[in-house]
Coordinates of C-alpha atoms in Angstrom, one line a residue:
X8 CA -51.2 37.4 55.6
X9 CA -51.4 39.6 52.5
X10 CA -48.5 37.8 50.9
X11 CA -50.2 34.5 51.6
X12 CA -53.5 35.7 50.0
X13 CA -51.6 37.1 47.1
X14 CA -49.9 33.7 46.5
X15 CA -53.2 31.9 46.8
X16 CA -54.8 34.3 44.3
X17 CA -52.0 33.8 41.8
X18 CA -52.2 30.0 42.1
X19 CA -56.0 30.2 41.6
X20 CA -55.4 32.3 38.5
X21 CA -52.9 30.0 36.9
X22 CA -54.7 26.7 37.9
X23 CA -58.3 27.5 37.4
X24 CA -58.4 29.8 34.3
X25 CA -56.3 27.9 31.7
X26 CA -58.9 25.2 30.8
X27 CA -61.2 28.0 29.7
X28 CA -59.0 29.1 26.9
X29 CA -59.2 26.0 24.7
X30 CA -63.0 26.0 25.2
X31 CA -63.1 29.6 23.9
X32 CA -61.0 28.7 20.9
X33 CA -63.2 25.7 20.1
X34 CA -66.3 28.0 20.3
X35 CA -64.8 30.4 17.9
X36 CA -63.9 27.7 15.5
X37 CA -67.4 26.2 15.8
X38 CA -69.0 29.6 15.2
X39 CA -66.9 30.2 12.1
X40 CA -67.9 26.8 10.7
X41 CA -71.6 27.4 11.5
X42 CA -71.7 24.7 14.2
X43 CA -72.8 24.8 17.8
X44 CA -69.6 23.2 19.1
X45 CA -68.7 21.8 22.5
X46 CA -69.4 23.7 25.7
X47 CA -66.9 26.3 26.7
X48 CA -66.2 24.4 29.9
X49 CA -65.6 21.1 28.1
X50 CA -62.0 20.7 29.2
X51 CA -62.9 21.0 32.8
X52 CA -65.3 18.0 32.3
X53 CA -62.6 16.1 30.5
X54 CA -60.0 16.7 33.2
X55 CA -62.4 15.6 35.9
X56 CA -63.2 12.4 33.9
X57 CA -59.5 11.6 33.3
X58 CA -58.6 11.9 36.9
X59 CA -61.0 9.0 37.7
X60 CA -59.4 6.7 35.1
X61 CA -56.5 4.3 35.6
X62 CA -53.1 4.6 33.8
X63 CA -52.2 2.2 30.9
X64 CA -48.6 2.2 29.8
X65 CA -46.2 0.3 27.7
X66 CA -44.3 -2.6 29.2
X67 CA -41.0 -1.0 28.0
X68 CA -41.7 2.4 29.7
X69 CA -39.7 3.4 32.7
X70 CA -41.0 5.7 35.5
X71 CA -40.0 8.7 33.4
X72 CA -43.1 8.0 31.3
X73 CA -45.3 9.2 34.2
X74 CA -42.7 11.6 35.7
X75 CA -42.2 13.5 32.4
X76 CA -45.6 15.1 32.3
X77 CA -45.4 15.9 36.0
X78 CA -42.0 17.6 35.6
X79 CA -43.3 19.5 32.5
X80 CA -46.4 20.7 34.3
X81 CA -44.4 21.8 37.4
X82 CA -41.9 23.7 35.2
X83 CA -44.6 25.5 33.3
X84 CA -46.4 26.4 36.6
X85 CA -43.2 27.7 38.1
X86 CA -42.5 29.8 35.0
X87 CA -46.0 31.2 35.2
X88 CA -45.6 32.2 38.8
X89 CA -42.7 34.4 37.7
X90 CA -44.8 36.4 35.3
X91 CA -46.6 39.4 36.8
X92 CA -50.4 39.2 36.8
X93 CA -51.6 42.6 35.8
X94 CA -51.0 45.5 38.2
X95 CA -50.0 43.5 41.3
X96 CA -46.6 42.4 39.9
X97 CA -45.2 39.1 41.2
X98 CA -44.1 38.1 44.6
X99 CA -41.4 35.8 43.1
X100 CA -39.7 38.6 41.1
X101 CA -35.9 38.9 41.2
X102 CA -33.1 40.2 39.0
X103 CA -32.6 37.8 36.0
X104 CA -35.9 35.9 36.5
X105 CA -36.5 36.1 32.7
X106 CA -33.5 33.7 32.2
X107 CA -35.1 31.2 34.6
X108 CA -38.4 31.5 32.7
X109 CA -36.7 30.5 29.5
X110 CA -34.9 27.6 31.1
X111 CA -38.2 26.3 32.7
X112 CA -39.9 26.4 29.3
X113 CA -37.0 24.4 27.8
X114 CA -37.2 21.9 30.7
X115 CA -40.9 21.4 30.1
X116 CA -40.2 20.6 26.5
X117 CA -37.4 18.2 27.3
X118 CA -39.5 16.4 29.9
X119 CA -42.3 15.9 27.4
X120 CA -40.0 14.7 24.6
X121 CA -38.3 12.3 27.1
X122 CA -41.7 10.9 28.2
X123 CA -42.7 10.4 24.5
X124 CA -39.6 8.4 23.7
X125 CA -40.1 6.2 26.8
X126 CA -42.9 4.4 25.1
X127 CA -40.7 2.8 22.5
X128 CA -43.1 3.9 19.8
X129 CA -41.6 5.1 16.4
X130 CA -44.6 7.5 16.0
X131 CA -44.0 9.2 19.3
X132 CA -40.3 9.4 18.7
X133 CA -41.1 11.1 15.3
X134 CA -43.3 13.6 17.1
X135 CA -40.7 14.4 19.7
X136 CA -38.1 15.0 17.0
X137 CA -40.4 17.4 15.2
X138 CA -41.2 19.2 18.4
X139 CA -37.6 19.7 19.3
X140 CA -36.6 20.7 15.7
X141 CA -39.3 23.4 15.5
X142 CA -38.5 24.7 19.0
X143 CA -35.0 25.7 18.0
X144 CA -36.3 28.6 15.9
X145 CA -39.2 29.3 18.3
X146 CA -36.8 29.7 21.2
X147 CA -34.6 32.0 19.1
X148 CA -37.7 34.3 18.5
X149 CA -38.6 34.2 22.2
X150 CA -35.1 35.1 23.3
X151 CA -35.0 38.0 20.8
X152 CA -38.4 39.2 22.2
X153 CA -37.1 39.0 25.8
X154 CA -33.9 40.9 24.7
X155 CA -36.1 43.5 23.1
X156 CA -38.0 44.1 26.3
X157 CA -34.8 44.1 28.3
X158 CA -33.2 46.7 26.1
X159 CA -36.3 48.8 26.1
X160 CA -36.6 48.8 29.9
X161 CA -32.9 48.4 30.8
X162 CA -33.9 45.5 33.1
X163 CA -33.7 41.7 33.3
X164 CA -36.6 41.4 35.7
X165 CA -40.0 40.4 34.3
X166 CA -41.9 42.7 36.6
X167 CA -40.1 45.6 35.0
X168 CA -39.6 44.3 31.4
X169 CA -43.3 43.7 30.8
X170 CA -44.1 47.3 30.2
X171 CA -45.7 49.0 27.2
X172 CA -43.5 49.1 24.1
X173 CA -44.4 52.2 22.1
X174 CA -44.4 52.7 18.4
X175 CA -43.7 50.4 15.5
X176 CA -41.6 48.2 17.7
X177 CA -44.7 47.1 19.7
X178 CA -46.4 45.9 16.5
X179 CA -43.4 44.0 15.4
X180 CA -43.0 42.4 18.8
X181 CA -46.7 41.5 19.1
X182 CA -46.6 39.8 15.6
X183 CA -43.5 37.9 16.5
X184 CA -44.8 36.8 19.9
X185 CA -48.1 35.7 18.4
X186 CA -46.3 33.4 15.9
X187 CA -44.3 32.0 18.8
X188 CA -47.5 31.5 20.8
X189 CA -48.9 29.4 17.9
X190 CA -45.7 27.4 17.6
X191 CA -45.1 26.8 21.3
X192 CA -48.7 25.7 21.8
X193 CA -48.8 23.5 18.7
X194 CA -51.7 25.4 17.1
X195 CA -52.5 25.8 13.4
X196 CA -50.6 26.5 11.1
X197 CA -47.8 24.6 12.9
X198 CA -49.9 21.7 14.2
X199 CA -53.6 20.7 14.3
X200 CA -54.7 19.7 17.8
X201 CA -57.7 17.9 16.4
X202 CA -55.9 15.7 13.8
X203 CA -55.8 11.9 14.2
X204 CA -53.3 11.2 11.3
X205 CA -50.1 10.1 13.0
X206 CA -47.8 10.9 10.1
X207 CA -48.7 14.6 10.2
X208 CA -49.0 15.1 14.0
X209 CA -46.5 16.7 16.2
X210 CA -47.6 17.4 19.8
X211 CA -50.6 15.1 19.7
X212 CA -48.6 12.1 18.6
X213 CA -46.3 12.6 21.6
X214 CA -49.2 11.9 24.0
X215 CA -50.9 9.0 22.2
X216 CA -49.9 6.4 24.8
X217 CA -50.7 8.6 27.8
X218 CA -54.0 8.0 29.7
X219 CA -55.7 8.8 33.0
X220 CA -54.2 11.4 35.3
X221 CA -50.9 11.8 33.3
X222 CA -53.0 12.8 30.3
X223 CA -55.0 15.2 32.4
X224 CA -51.7 16.8 33.6
X225 CA -50.6 17.1 29.9
X226 CA -53.9 18.7 28.9
X227 CA -53.9 21.2 31.8
X228 CA -50.2 21.9 31.2
X229 CA -50.9 22.7 27.5
X230 CA -53.7 25.1 28.5
X231 CA -51.5 26.6 31.2
X232 CA -48.8 27.2 28.6
X233 CA -51.3 28.9 26.3
X234 CA -52.4 31.2 29.1
X235 CA -48.8 32.0 30.0
X236 CA -47.9 33.1 26.5
X237 CA -51.2 35.0 26.2
X238 CA -50.4 37.0 29.3
X239 CA -46.8 37.6 28.1
X240 CA -48.1 38.9 24.8
X241 CA -50.8 41.1 26.4
X242 CA -48.5 42.7 29.1
X243 CA -45.7 43.3 26.5
X244 CA -47.9 45.6 24.4
X245 CA -50.7 47.0 26.6
X246 CA -50.2 49.6 29.4
X247 CA -51.7 47.4 32.2
X248 CA -49.5 48.8 35.0
X249 CA -50.2 52.4 34.1
X250 CA -53.9 52.4 34.9
X251 CA -56.0 51.7 38.1
X252 CA -56.0 48.2 39.5
X253 CA -59.5 47.3 38.4
X254 CA -58.9 48.7 34.9
X255 CA -55.6 46.8 34.7
X256 CA -57.3 43.5 35.5
X257 CA -60.0 44.1 33.0
X258 CA -57.5 45.1 30.4
X259 CA -55.4 42.0 31.0
X260 CA -58.4 39.7 30.8
X261 CA -59.6 41.5 27.6
X262 CA -56.1 41.1 26.1
X263 CA -56.0 37.4 26.9
X264 CA -59.5 37.0 25.4
X265 CA -58.5 38.9 22.3
X266 CA -55.4 36.7 21.9
X267 CA -57.6 33.6 22.3
X268 CA -60.0 34.9 19.7
X269 CA -57.1 35.5 17.4
X270 CA -55.9 31.9 17.8
X271 CA -59.5 30.7 17.0
X272 CA -59.7 32.8 13.9
X273 CA -56.3 31.7 12.6
X274 CA -57.4 28.1 13.0
X275 CA -60.7 28.8 11.3
X276 CA -59.3 30.7 8.3
X277 CA -55.9 29.0 7.7
X278 CA -54.8 25.5 6.9
X279 CA -51.9 23.7 8.4
X280 CA -48.6 24.4 6.7
X281 CA -46.5 21.7 5.0
X282 CA -43.5 20.8 7.1
X283 CA -41.1 22.4 4.7
X284 CA -42.9 25.8 5.2
X285 CA -42.9 25.8 9.0
X286 CA -39.3 26.9 9.4
X287 CA -40.0 29.8 7.1
X288 CA -42.8 31.0 9.3
X289 CA -40.7 30.6 12.4
X290 CA -37.8 32.5 10.8
X291 CA -40.3 35.3 10.1
X292 CA -41.1 35.4 13.8
X293 CA -37.3 35.6 14.6
X294 CA -36.9 38.5 12.1
X295 CA -39.9 40.3 13.5
X296 CA -38.5 40.1 17.1
X297 CA -35.0 41.0 15.8
X298 CA -36.4 44.1 14.0
X299 CA -38.2 45.0 17.3
X300 CA -34.9 44.6 19.1
X301 CA -33.2 47.0 16.6
X302 CA -35.9 49.5 17.1
X303 CA -35.5 49.4 20.9
X304 CA -31.8 49.5 20.6
X305 CA -31.9 52.6 18.3
X306 CA -34.4 54.2 20.6
X307 CA -32.1 53.6 23.6
X308 CA -29.2 55.1 21.7
X309 CA -31.1 58.2 20.7
X310 CA -32.3 58.7 24.3
X311 CA -28.7 58.3 25.6

């Protein structure tokens, strides 16, 4: 019974909390601009409205146009269920689950790019090409970050890897993962989720032709992915498992809120980068994670 309740609690965490994060980001951006902004719960209202609408799709689209968002959402949720939530760990933990997490994130990206190209639209194909191109460096940085945690903890299980990383290496890892978070979630300075100019859009242009429930799945999946990376970043640098259960939960939520606040401040204070500058920023994330890996490796050698 306790395992069933634990599973229900995890599903509730990953299903109900994500739409709150974009609302917090929008509130931060509105406050920085001196505006009132939309309600924090706006995405919940949008999802409820979209579920009531019908689906409109291109005549050239195959069933993959609708299946792509569903596959992507399922892959992201499955990856999220592998990540420990605070002090309670994860009931799905096993040796090597970090590799499965990386593959699930790649599957989600592939499914979304496939669905975008199913429309036969040149704009959506352009957005898919940009998304896949930028993801090459983003994935390299994420893999380097996971290797850093693996070397530090001498484990390939997320429940063990996501432990505090002391010293300078933690700052390097946090900076690298934050840049990866911005890139993977198509936030400023990589992409602008509020833009409506097709020639400069990346993720948003990929979902122009989606409507109704598939669009609701895409929006919830994007919020879920943002929460997933926020939890990864928080648990990689904060000692959540080393304190009492209530304190660990509060610290986790505070870390996620701080990460969300950081995203909002970045979008308020920075402009979107030109396309030629995006690879340089992603390369910076790769180098930060590689330097953190070298620090962990050197620390392990000294200990040995």
